Every structure is written in C-alpha cells, then in structure tokens.
PDB file of C-alpha atoms in Angstrom:
ATOM      1  CA  UNK B   1      36.580 -24.191  36.913  1.00 48.00           C
ATOM      2  CA  UNK B   2      37.658 -21.103  38.832  1.00 62.00           C
ATOM      3  CA  UNK B   3      34.989 -19.061  40.591  1.00 74.00           C
ATOM      4  CA  UNK B   4      34.535 -15.930  38.476  1.00 81.00           C
ATOM      5  CA  UNK B   5      34.919 -13.561  41.446  1.00 87.00           C
ATOM      6  CA  UNK B   6      36.574 -14.302  44.782  1.00 92.00           C
ATOM      7  CA  UNK B   7      36.997 -11.992  47.746  1.00 96.00           C
ATOM      8  CA  UNK B   8      40.522 -11.493  49.057  1.00 97.00           C
ATOM      9  CA  UNK B   9      41.304 -11.590  52.762  1.00 98.00           C
ATOM     10  CA  UNK B  10      42.603  -8.449  54.437  1.00 97.00           C
ATOM     11  CA  UNK B  11      46.076 -10.016  54.639  1.00 96.00           C
ATOM     12  CA  UNK B  12      45.993 -10.790  50.904  1.00 97.00           C
ATOM     13  CA  UNK B  13      44.900  -7.233  50.178  1.00 98.00           C
ATOM     14  CA  UNK B  14      47.850  -5.731  52.047  1.00 98.00           C
ATOM     15  CA  UNK B  15      50.317  -8.128  50.453  1.00 97.00           C
ATOM     16  CA  UNK B  16      48.901  -7.165  47.057  1.00 97.00           C
ATOM     17  CA  UNK B  17      49.161  -3.446  47.857  1.00 97.00           C
ATOM     18  CA  UNK B  18      52.744  -3.901  49.041  1.00 95.00           C
ATOM     19  CA  UNK B  19      53.770  -5.436  45.704  1.00 93.00           C
ATOM     20  CA  UNK B  20      52.282  -2.622  43.608  1.00 91.00           C
ATOM     21  CA  UNK B  21      53.559   0.926  43.243  1.00 87.00           C
ATOM     22  CA  UNK B  22      50.926   2.610  41.061  1.00 89.00           C
ATOM     23  CA  UNK B  23      47.533   3.431  42.514  1.00 93.00           C
ATOM     24  CA  UNK B  24      44.656   5.715  41.651  1.00 95.00           C
ATOM     25  CA  UNK B  25      43.354   8.146  44.232  1.00 94.00           C
ATOM     26  CA  UNK B  26      39.734   9.290  44.222  1.00 94.00           C
ATOM     27  CA  UNK B  27      38.789  12.331  46.286  1.00 92.00           C
ATOM     28  CA  UNK B  28      36.281  15.149  46.411  1.00 88.00           C
ATOM     29  CA  UNK B  29      37.025  18.726  45.529  1.00 84.00           C
ATOM     30  CA  UNK B  30      34.121  20.969  46.422  1.00 78.00           C
ATOM     31  CA  UNK B  31      31.298  19.035  44.767  1.00 78.00           C
ATOM     32  CA  UNK B  32      33.326  17.151  42.167  1.00 86.00           C
ATOM     33  CA  UNK B  33      34.881  13.720  42.192  1.00 90.00           C
ATOM     34  CA  UNK B  34      38.503  13.649  41.058  1.00 91.00           C
ATOM     35  CA  UNK B  35      40.775  10.768  40.194  1.00 92.00           C
ATOM     36  CA  UNK B  36      44.553  10.865  39.780  1.00 90.00           C
ATOM     37  CA  UNK B  37      47.316   8.271  39.510  1.00 90.00           C
ATOM     38  CA  UNK B  38      49.695   8.198  42.468  1.00 88.00           C
ATOM     39  CA  UNK B  39      52.862   6.373  43.340  1.00 87.00           C
ATOM     40  CA  UNK B  40      52.189   5.004  46.803  1.00 93.00           C
ATOM     41  CA  UNK B  41      53.797   2.750  49.392  1.00 94.00           C
ATOM     42  CA  UNK B  42      52.478   0.797  52.337  1.00 96.00           C
ATOM     43  CA  UNK B  43      53.857   1.858  55.710  1.00 95.00           C
ATOM     44  CA  UNK B  44      53.790  -0.752  58.452  1.00 93.00           C
ATOM     45  CA  UNK B  45      54.406   0.012  62.084  1.00 90.00           C
ATOM     46  CA  UNK B  46      55.746  -3.250  63.556  1.00 91.00           C
ATOM     47  CA  UNK B  47      54.955  -2.114  67.105  1.00 94.00           C
ATOM     48  CA  UNK B  48      51.258  -1.414  66.583  1.00 94.00           C
ATOM     49  CA  UNK B  49      50.958  -3.624  63.448  1.00 92.00           C
ATOM     50  CA  UNK B  50      49.158  -0.668  61.866  1.00 93.00           C
ATOM     51  CA  UNK B  51      49.302  -0.330  58.090  1.00 96.00           C
ATOM     52  CA  UNK B  52      48.712   2.912  56.216  1.00 96.00           C
ATOM     53  CA  UNK B  53      49.206   4.220  52.690  1.00 96.00           C
ATOM     54  CA  UNK B  54      51.674   7.036  51.999  1.00 94.00           C
ATOM     55  CA  UNK B  55      52.154   9.093  48.864  1.00 90.00           C
ATOM     56  CA  UNK B  56      53.887  12.318  47.919  1.00 85.00           C
ATOM     57  CA  UNK B  57      52.225  15.204  46.219  1.00 78.00           C
ATOM     58  CA  UNK B  58      52.650  18.814  45.247  1.00 66.00           C
ATOM     59  CA  UNK B  59      49.513  19.151  43.180  1.00 60.00           C
ATOM     60  CA  UNK B  60      47.313  21.930  44.413  1.00 60.00           C
ATOM     61  CA  UNK B  61      44.023  20.306  43.586  1.00 58.00           C
ATOM     62  CA  UNK B  62      45.012  16.984  45.011  1.00 64.00           C
ATOM     63  CA  UNK B  63      46.135  18.440  48.308  1.00 66.00           C
ATOM     64  CA  UNK B  64      43.199  20.759  48.526  1.00 64.00           C
ATOM     65  CA  UNK B  65      40.790  17.919  47.962  1.00 68.00           C
ATOM     66  CA  UNK B  66      42.418  15.819  50.634  1.00 72.00           C
ATOM     67  CA  UNK B  67      42.469  18.673  53.126  1.00 69.00           C
ATOM     68  CA  UNK B  68      38.884  19.718  52.470  1.00 67.00           C
ATOM     69  CA  UNK B  69      37.353  16.239  52.353  1.00 71.00           C
ATOM     70  CA  UNK B  70      39.542  13.632  54.001  1.00 86.00           C
ATOM     71  CA  UNK B  71      37.361  10.813  52.688  1.00 91.00           C
ATOM     72  CA  UNK B  72      39.315   9.163  49.869  1.00 94.00           C
ATOM     73  CA  UNK B  73      39.672   5.847  48.064  1.00 96.00           C
ATOM     74  CA  UNK B  74      42.806   4.361  46.569  1.00 97.00           C
ATOM     75  CA  UNK B  75      42.814   1.466  44.139  1.00 97.00           C
ATOM     76  CA  UNK B  76      45.567  -0.784  42.791  1.00 97.00           C
ATOM     77  CA  UNK B  77      45.044  -3.564  40.309  1.00 94.00           C
ATOM     78  CA  UNK B  78      46.754  -6.108  38.138  1.00 92.00           C
ATOM     79  CA  UNK B  79      45.713  -7.787  34.917  1.00 85.00           C
ATOM     80  CA  UNK B  80      47.717 -10.806  33.774  1.00 84.00           C
ATOM     81  CA  UNK B  81      46.275 -12.897  30.980  1.00 80.00           C
ATOM     82  CA  UNK B  82      42.893 -14.144  32.149  1.00 81.00           C
ATOM     83  CA  UNK B  83      43.337 -13.154  35.791  1.00 86.00           C
ATOM     84  CA  UNK B  84      42.697  -9.760  37.296  1.00 89.00           C
ATOM     85  CA  UNK B  85      42.806  -8.479  40.855  1.00 94.00           C
ATOM     86  CA  UNK B  86      41.783  -5.167  42.352  1.00 95.00           C
ATOM     87  CA  UNK B  87      42.210  -3.843  45.878  1.00 98.00           C
ATOM     88  CA  UNK B  88      40.522  -0.707  47.195  1.00 97.00           C
ATOM     89  CA  UNK B  89      41.415   1.146  50.392  1.00 97.00           C
ATOM     90  CA  UNK B  90      38.809   3.556  51.658  1.00 95.00           C
ATOM     91  CA  UNK B  91      39.876   5.852  54.441  1.00 95.00           C
ATOM     92  CA  UNK B  92      40.719   9.246  55.796  1.00 93.00           C
ATOM     93  CA  UNK B  93      43.650  11.177  54.362  1.00 92.00           C
ATOM     94  CA  UNK B  94      45.696  14.030  55.721  1.00 89.00           C
ATOM     95  CA  UNK B  95      49.018  15.755  55.211  1.00 86.00           C
ATOM     96  CA  UNK B  96      51.742  14.535  57.525  1.00 88.00           C
ATOM     97  CA  UNK B  97      53.597  17.196  59.454  1.00 85.00           C
ATOM     98  CA  UNK B  98      57.370  17.580  59.060  1.00 81.00           C
ATOM     99  CA  UNK B  99      58.094  15.291  61.969  1.00 85.00           C
ATOM    100  CA  UNK B 100      56.013  12.469  60.508  1.00 86.00           C
ATOM    101  CA  UNK B 101      56.850  12.988  56.850  1.00 84.00           C
ATOM    102  CA  UNK B 102      60.305  11.444  57.247  1.00 83.00           C
ATOM    103  CA  UNK B 103      58.596   8.041  57.437  1.00 84.00           C
ATOM    104  CA  UNK B 104      58.341   8.223  53.652  1.00 84.00           C
ATOM    105  CA  UNK B 105      62.127   8.359  53.309  1.00 81.00           C
ATOM    106  CA  UNK B 106      62.625   4.713  54.170  1.00 80.00           C
ATOM    107  CA  UNK B 107      59.946   3.493  51.782  1.00 82.00           C
ATOM    108  CA  UNK B 108      60.135   2.901  48.010  1.00 77.00           C
ATOM    109  CA  UNK B 109      58.296   6.161  47.585  1.00 78.00           C
ATOM    110  CA  UNK B 110      60.305   8.559  45.532  1.00 64.00           C
ATOM    111  CA  UNK B 111      58.516  10.715  43.007  1.00 63.00           C
ATOM    112  CA  UNK B 112      58.388   9.211  39.550  1.00 63.00           C
ATOM    113  CA  UNK B 113      59.200  12.499  37.932  1.00 66.00           C
ATOM    114  CA  UNK B 114      61.573  15.206  39.146  1.00 65.00           C
ATOM    115  CA  UNK B 115      58.922  17.889  39.603  1.00 64.00           C
ATOM    116  CA  UNK B 116      58.718  19.425  43.064  1.00 64.00           C
ATOM    117  CA  UNK B 117      56.829  17.307  45.572  1.00 60.00           C
ATOM    118  CA  UNK B 118      56.177  19.007  48.841  1.00 69.00           C
ATOM    119  CA  UNK B 119      53.954  16.918  50.995  1.00 82.00           C
ATOM    120  CA  UNK B 120      53.488  13.404  52.258  1.00 87.00           C
ATOM    121  CA  UNK B 121      49.868  12.326  52.558  1.00 90.00           C
ATOM    122  CA  UNK B 122      48.796   9.409  54.719  1.00 92.00           C
ATOM    123  CA  UNK B 123      45.628   7.385  54.278  1.00 94.00           C
ATOM    124  CA  UNK B 124      44.380   5.691  57.428  1.00 94.00           C
ATOM    125  CA  UNK B 125      42.229   2.794  56.207  1.00 96.00           C
ATOM    126  CA  UNK B 126      38.608   2.477  57.219  1.00 95.00           C
ATOM    127  CA  UNK B 127      37.931  -0.410  54.834  1.00 96.00           C
ATOM    128  CA  UNK B 128      40.203  -2.590  52.694  1.00 97.00           C
ATOM    129  CA  UNK B 129      38.611  -4.871  50.138  1.00 96.00           C
ATOM    130  CA  UNK B 130      39.963  -6.912  47.271  1.00 97.00           C
ATOM    131  CA  UNK B 131      38.627  -9.167  44.584  1.00 94.00           C
ATOM    132  CA  UNK B 132      40.152 -11.587  42.126  1.00 94.00           C
ATOM    133  CA  UNK B 133      38.500 -12.121  38.772  1.00 87.00           C
ATOM    134  CA  UNK B 134      38.784 -15.151  36.522  1.00 84.00           C
ATOM    135  CA  UNK B 135      38.174 -13.446  33.231  1.00 78.00           C
ATOM    136  CA  UNK B 136      36.215 -14.488  30.252  1.00 72.00           C
ATOM    137  CA  UNK B 137      37.249 -12.130  27.469  1.00 65.00           C
ATOM    138  CA  UNK B 138      35.512 -13.449  24.374  1.00 60.00           C
ATOM    139  CA  UNK B 139      35.727 -10.108  22.618  1.00 53.00           C
ATOM    140  CA  UNK B 140      39.471  -9.882  22.828  1.00 57.00           C
ATOM    141  CA  UNK B 141      39.810 -10.181  19.048  1.00 54.00           C
ATOM    142  CA  UNK B 142      37.589  -7.097  18.761  1.00 53.00           C
ATOM    143  CA  UNK B 143      40.066  -4.856  20.574  1.00 54.00           C
ATOM    144  CA  UNK B 144      41.989  -2.453  18.393  1.00 53.00           C
ATOM    145  CA  UNK B 145      45.675  -3.250  18.083  1.00 46.00           C
TER     146      UNK B 145
ATOM    147  CA  UNK M   1      66.120  14.229  27.643  1.00 48.00           C
ATOM    148  CA  UNK M   2      62.355  13.708  27.689  1.00 62.00           C
ATOM    149  CA  UNK M   3      60.209  16.225  29.490  1.00 74.00           C
ATOM    150  CA  UNK M   4      59.163  14.550  32.746  1.00 82.00           C
ATOM    151  CA  UNK M   5      55.455  15.327  32.271  1.00 87.00           C
ATOM    152  CA  UNK M   6      53.686  16.166  29.024  1.00 92.00           C
ATOM    153  CA  UNK M   7      50.022  16.913  28.470  1.00 96.00           C
ATOM    154  CA  UNK M   8      48.187  14.824  25.904  1.00 97.00           C
ATOM    155  CA  UNK M   9      45.870  16.380  23.349  1.00 98.00           C
ATOM    156  CA  UNK M  10      42.174  15.508  23.456  1.00 97.00           C
ATOM    157  CA  UNK M  11      42.623  13.360  20.338  1.00 96.00           C
ATOM    158  CA  UNK M  12      45.512  11.483  21.967  1.00 97.00           C
ATOM    159  CA  UNK M  13      43.412  10.952  25.086  1.00 98.00           C
ATOM    160  CA  UNK M  14      40.561   9.349  23.134  1.00 97.00           C
ATOM    161  CA  UNK M  15      42.927   7.188  21.131  1.00 97.00           C
ATOM    162  CA  UNK M  16      44.507   6.051  24.403  1.00 97.00           C
ATOM    163  CA  UNK M  17      41.096   5.318  25.947  1.00 97.00           C
ATOM    164  CA  UNK M  18      40.072   3.353  22.862  1.00 95.00           C
ATOM    165  CA  UNK M  19      43.088   1.056  23.169  1.00 93.00           C
ATOM    166  CA  UNK M  20      42.461   0.221  26.846  1.00 91.00           C
ATOM    167  CA  UNK M  21      39.708  -1.918  28.317  1.00 87.00           C
ATOM    168  CA  UNK M  22      40.220  -1.590  32.081  1.00 89.00           C
ATOM    169  CA  UNK M  23      39.344   1.653  33.818  1.00 93.00           C
ATOM    170  CA  UNK M  24      38.637   2.769  37.360  1.00 95.00           C
ATOM    171  CA  UNK M  25      35.447   4.602  38.127  1.00 94.00           C
ATOM    172  CA  UNK M  26      35.228   7.084  41.003  1.00 94.00           C
ATOM    173  CA  UNK M  27      31.800   8.188  42.199  1.00 92.00           C
ATOM    174  CA  UNK M  28      30.017   9.433  45.276  1.00 88.00           C
ATOM    175  CA  UNK M  29      27.656   7.389  47.364  1.00 84.00           C
ATOM    176  CA  UNK M  30      25.941   9.538  49.941  1.00 78.00           C
ATOM    177  CA  UNK M  31      28.948  11.295  51.433  1.00 78.00           C
ATOM    178  CA  UNK M  32      31.596   8.734  50.550  1.00 86.00           C
ATOM    179  CA  UNK M  33      33.956   8.471  47.609  1.00 90.00           C
ATOM    180  CA  UNK M  34      34.012   5.031  45.983  1.00 91.00           C
ATOM    181  CA  UNK M  35      36.345   3.562  43.417  1.00 92.00           C
ATOM    182  CA  UNK M  36      35.817   0.387  41.404  1.00 90.00           C
ATOM    183  CA  UNK M  37      37.469  -1.214  38.381  1.00 90.00           C
ATOM    184  CA  UNK M  38      35.297  -1.330  35.279  1.00 88.00           C
ATOM    185  CA  UNK M  39      35.580  -2.765  31.823  1.00 87.00           C
ATOM    186  CA  UNK M  40      34.652   0.104  29.544  1.00 93.00           C
ATOM    187  CA  UNK M  41      34.522   0.954  25.856  1.00 94.00           C
ATOM    188  CA  UNK M  42      34.477   4.198  23.911  1.00 96.00           C
ATOM    189  CA  UNK M  43      31.366   4.791  21.865  1.00 95.00           C
ATOM    190  CA  UNK M  44      31.715   7.122  18.903  1.00 93.00           C
ATOM    191  CA  UNK M  45      28.793   8.535  16.990  1.00 90.00           C
ATOM    192  CA  UNK M  46      30.141   9.218  13.491  1.00 91.00           C
ATOM    193  CA  UNK M  47      27.275  11.585  12.709  1.00 93.00           C
ATOM    194  CA  UNK M  48      27.734  13.944  15.639  1.00 94.00           C
ATOM    195  CA  UNK M  49      31.407  12.962  16.233  1.00 92.00           C
ATOM    196  CA  UNK M  50      30.425  12.654  19.898  1.00 93.00           C
ATOM    197  CA  UNK M  51      32.447  10.274  22.063  1.00 96.00           C
ATOM    198  CA  UNK M  52      31.191   8.784  25.313  1.00 96.00           C
ATOM    199  CA  UNK M  53      32.233   6.017  27.696  1.00 96.00           C
ATOM    200  CA  UNK M  54      30.017   2.953  28.196  1.00 94.00           C
ATOM    201  CA  UNK M  55      30.248   0.218  30.804  1.00 90.00           C
ATOM    202  CA  UNK M  56      28.008  -2.528  32.111  1.00 85.00           C
ATOM    203  CA  UNK M  57      27.130  -3.000  35.722  1.00 78.00           C
ATOM    204  CA  UNK M  58      24.861  -4.850  38.080  1.00 67.00           C
ATOM    205  CA  UNK M  59      26.444  -3.706  41.297  1.00 60.00           C
ATOM    206  CA  UNK M  60      23.944  -2.049  43.569  1.00 60.00           C
ATOM    207  CA  UNK M  61      26.320   0.453  45.083  1.00 58.00           C
ATOM    208  CA  UNK M  62      27.811   1.407  41.767  1.00 63.00           C
ATOM    209  CA  UNK M  63      24.474   2.034  40.144  1.00 65.00           C
ATOM    210  CA  UNK M  64      23.090   3.810  43.161  1.00 64.00           C
ATOM    211  CA  UNK M  65      26.082   6.114  43.290  1.00 67.00           C
ATOM    212  CA  UNK M  66      25.760   6.955  39.631  1.00 72.00           C
ATOM    213  CA  UNK M  67      22.041   7.575  39.902  1.00 68.00           C
ATOM    214  CA  UNK M  68      22.314   9.691  43.032  1.00 67.00           C
ATOM    215  CA  UNK M  69      25.341  11.735  42.007  1.00 71.00           C
ATOM    216  CA  UNK M  70      25.976  11.690  38.282  1.00 87.00           C
ATOM    217  CA  UNK M  71      29.346  13.392  38.699  1.00 91.00           C
ATOM    218  CA  UNK M  72      31.975  10.700  38.098  1.00 94.00           C
ATOM    219  CA  UNK M  73      35.567  10.272  36.964  1.00 96.00           C
ATOM    220  CA  UNK M  74      37.041   7.390  35.006  1.00 97.00           C
ATOM    221  CA  UNK M  75      40.756   6.763  34.662  1.00 97.00           C
ATOM    222  CA  UNK M  76      42.797   4.450  32.428  1.00 97.00           C
ATOM    223  CA  UNK M  77      46.543   4.170  32.503  1.00 94.00           C
ATOM    224  CA  UNK M  78      49.517   2.274  31.185  1.00 92.00           C
ATOM    225  CA  UNK M  79      52.959   1.669  32.601  1.00 85.00           C
ATOM    226  CA  UNK M  80      55.605   0.286  30.262  1.00 84.00           C
ATOM    227  CA  UNK M  81      59.191   0.344  31.465  1.00 80.00           C
ATOM    228  CA  UNK M  82      60.065   3.962  32.151  1.00 81.00           C
ATOM    229  CA  UNK M  83      57.007   5.453  30.470  1.00 86.00           C
ATOM    230  CA  UNK M  84      53.586   5.901  31.994  1.00 88.00           C
ATOM    231  CA  UNK M  85      50.427   7.525  30.736  1.00 94.00           C
ATOM    232  CA  UNK M  86      47.148   8.289  32.451  1.00 95.00           C
ATOM    233  CA  UNK M  87      43.910   9.642  31.019  1.00 98.00           C
ATOM    234  CA  UNK M  88      41.000  10.879  33.129  1.00 97.00           C
ATOM    235  CA  UNK M  89      37.468  11.527  31.917  1.00 97.00           C
ATOM    236  CA  UNK M  90      35.307  13.619  34.195  1.00 95.00           C
ATOM    237  CA  UNK M  91      31.634  13.789  33.348  1.00 95.00           C
ATOM    238  CA  UNK M  92      28.033  13.000  34.050  1.00 93.00           C
ATOM    239  CA  UNK M  93      26.878   9.395  34.165  1.00 92.00           C
ATOM    240  CA  UNK M  94      23.467   7.827  33.828  1.00 89.00           C
ATOM    241  CA  UNK M  95      21.826   4.513  33.078  1.00 86.00           C
ATOM    242  CA  UNK M  96      20.853   4.077  29.457  1.00 88.00           C
ATOM    243  CA  UNK M  97      17.284   3.037  28.822  1.00 85.00           C
ATOM    244  CA  UNK M  98      16.523  -0.193  26.966  1.00 81.00           C
ATOM    245  CA  UNK M  99      16.387   1.521  23.622  1.00 84.00           C
ATOM    246  CA  UNK M 100      19.833   3.056  24.045  1.00 86.00           C
ATOM    247  CA  UNK M 101      21.513   0.160  25.841  1.00 84.00           C
ATOM    248  CA  UNK M 102      21.818  -1.869  22.640  1.00 83.00           C
ATOM    249  CA  UNK M 103      24.651   0.468  21.598  1.00 84.00           C
ATOM    250  CA  UNK M 104      26.854  -1.564  23.925  1.00 84.00           C
ATOM    251  CA  UNK M 105      26.271  -4.728  21.892  1.00 81.00           C
ATOM    252  CA  UNK M 106      28.456  -3.622  19.009  1.00 79.00           C
ATOM    253  CA  UNK M 107      31.359  -2.599  21.247  1.00 82.00           C
ATOM    254  CA  UNK M 108      34.078  -4.765  22.832  1.00 77.00           C
ATOM    255  CA  UNK M 109      32.145  -4.472  26.069  1.00 78.00           C
ATOM    256  CA  UNK M 110      31.158  -7.849  27.337  1.00 64.00           C
ATOM    257  CA  UNK M 111      31.360  -8.516  31.043  1.00 63.00           C
ATOM    258  CA  UNK M 112      34.653 -10.001  32.142  1.00 63.00           C
ATOM    259  CA  UNK M 113      32.951 -12.428  34.452  1.00 66.00           C
ATOM    260  CA  UNK M 114      29.675 -14.277  33.903  1.00 65.00           C
ATOM    261  CA  UNK M 115      27.824 -12.689  36.814  1.00 64.00           C
ATOM    262  CA  UNK M 116      24.570 -10.940  35.929  1.00 64.00           C
ATOM    263  CA  UNK M 117      25.024  -7.480  34.472  1.00 60.00           C
ATOM    264  CA  UNK M 118      21.851  -5.532  34.098  1.00 69.00           C
ATOM    265  CA  UNK M 119      22.578  -2.030  33.058  1.00 82.00           C
ATOM    266  CA  UNK M 120      24.603  -0.003  30.630  1.00 87.00           C
ATOM    267  CA  UNK M 121      25.929   3.252  32.037  1.00 90.00           C
ATOM    268  CA  UNK M 122      27.069   6.100  29.824  1.00 92.00           C
ATOM    269  CA  UNK M 123      29.495   8.844  30.818  1.00 94.00           C
ATOM    270  CA  UNK M 124      29.119  12.057  28.885  1.00 94.00           C
ATOM    271  CA  UNK M 125      32.494  13.809  29.183  1.00 96.00           C
ATOM    272  CA  UNK M 126      32.802  17.269  30.659  1.00 95.00           C
ATOM    273  CA  UNK M 127      36.605  17.190  30.724  1.00 96.00           C
ATOM    274  CA  UNK M 128      39.170  14.787  29.247  1.00 97.00           C
ATOM    275  CA  UNK M 129      42.790  15.157  30.291  1.00 96.00           C
ATOM    276  CA  UNK M 130      45.843  13.006  29.870  1.00 97.00           C
ATOM    277  CA  UNK M 131      49.475  13.091  30.837  1.00 94.00           C
ATOM    278  CA  UNK M 132      52.542  11.141  29.855  1.00 94.00           C
ATOM    279  CA  UNK M 133      55.308  10.625  32.387  1.00 87.00           C
ATOM    280  CA  UNK M 134      58.955   9.916  31.684  1.00 84.00           C
ATOM    281  CA  UNK M 135      59.741   8.031  34.847  1.00 78.00           C
ATOM    282  CA  UNK M 136      62.732   8.104  37.068  1.00 72.00           C
ATOM    283  CA  UNK M 137      62.404   5.093  39.313  1.00 65.00           C
ATOM    284  CA  UNK M 138      65.628   4.981  41.289  1.00 60.00           C
ATOM    285  CA  UNK M 139      64.092   2.881  44.059  1.00 53.00           C
ATOM    286  CA  UNK M 140      63.097   0.073  41.763  1.00 57.00           C
ATOM    287  CA  UNK M 141      65.547  -2.286  43.437  1.00 53.00           C
ATOM    288  CA  UNK M 142      63.762  -1.575  46.741  1.00 53.00           C
ATOM    289  CA  UNK M 143      60.481  -3.046  45.527  1.00 53.00           C
ATOM    290  CA  UNK M 144      59.569  -6.427  46.919  1.00 53.00           C
ATOM    291  CA  UNK M 145      59.733  -9.244  44.396  1.00 45.00           C
TER     292      UNK M 145
END
C-alpha cells in the first residue's frame, strides 16, 4: 500500500511547479493575511541554476502587501482521483524594475484576463516543500453533486 | 463576449465553497506567512443561518499559527477549460472544544490520509469574496506537457 504522505524532493517540487500555471499567493497587508489566485511561471537562470517564481499583477492590495511585507508563500496543487500533491514556496517577493521585468516576456506568463497588469513580481525562494498524498476519501458519496 | 472578471454574490460564494473539498489556508506563524492545503467543509446552522468553515488538523505549525494569530484566509478555486472561479474567506479561526468538535462528524470532513488528526478548527467569516474569470490563455501551447 502507498504511504499516505510522502515528501517530495526539491527537484520534484520545481518540476511540479513548472507544470502548473495556477497558484495561490498568501501575503500580509498591515496586520491581515490575504490570499489570491495568481497565474505564475518558474524562471530558471541556466547560468546560476537559480529558480524563482514570477507573476504579473496590477492589483493595488496585492502589490502593496508584497511591497510592505516581502514575506510571502505561494502554493500549487493537483488532485487526480485518489492522489493529491501540493508544493509550497516560501520566500521574499518584490517588484521587478523595468529592466528585469522583460524576463516575464519569454515565459508562459500572460495575464489570464485582459485587465491592465502593470508589474512583474518575483519570489526568491527561501524554502520549497512538497508533499504527495495517497487519499482515502470514504465520504465521497456525501459530497453534494 | 463574457466580462473578463465578474464578482460573485455571497450566496454564490457559499454554494461554490460547499461544492469543493480542497482549500488552501493562509495564516501567520510568528512573523511568517504560511500556506497549507486543507480538506474543509461548510457548516451551516439552520437556526441562526450562520455559515462557518471547519477543518481537521494535527499539524503543530498549523495549529500554533491559528492559536497565535486567529486571522486567516482560506481559498478554494476551480479551473475548467476557459473558466476559472476563486472564492476567499477571510476570518478568525480557533480550535473547537470537545463539545463543539462533534459538529464535524456529520459533515463530509474526514481526513484524506489516515495520519492522526486531533483538532477541529472553525473559521468564522469576516469577509467572503469570489470572482469568476473568463480566461484568455493564448500561451497554452507554451506550457510543458
């Protein structure tokens, strides 16, 4: 039988993040915790082998939160039948300047919706962790249709 | 053409939350923002018409964060073809005492994995918001397989 929870290696975590496009960003705004969905991409510098997370945003609160408290967490997950996986990147976030922001142009990182998006935010990872879950969902029949 | 982003009513948000089972919980632990996947359920008191979020947990950091800083956010979302939706509940969280914890027993809220789960946490909503997105994903062909 599968182990119910297994830790993913750092390499597995990055490969998982690379295959996803929808993440959720948690950040602080003044004394509140906020959580928003973001379309992100993984940027990889082949020279330094450094990997970071990039996303676009124009939302005032989101940007303000990132600028005021750079400590953020981004999560991506997948649920297929009885198997789930979740990867969390904790790190520092900041707005890229104009010179750096062009890095987003070569990534699959266009805004999902055609509302104005002004900035590119980068998350420099402090910690990347991932877990796979072999699910036991005995209550599935109880879920509303 | 669909509006790219539409706000969901509070009733739509709760109906959406009721149909999902996987959420992501953001909370503070000391000065850090943390983000973890949780299996949650909506509890509805028909007498008061009050709706709250319940989830089970045994994770030390999760519980500690909730106890130390009750301000949390929980998000659930759905992505189907070119339509996405995301609902966020911001509120105060606390551990239910033994007398109250039994409320979880009648909900589709069993742990996904058979690791010990000791507590039932309740989130009392301060703010519930939801948005639907009509997606434009022109870079879809750029995504890795």
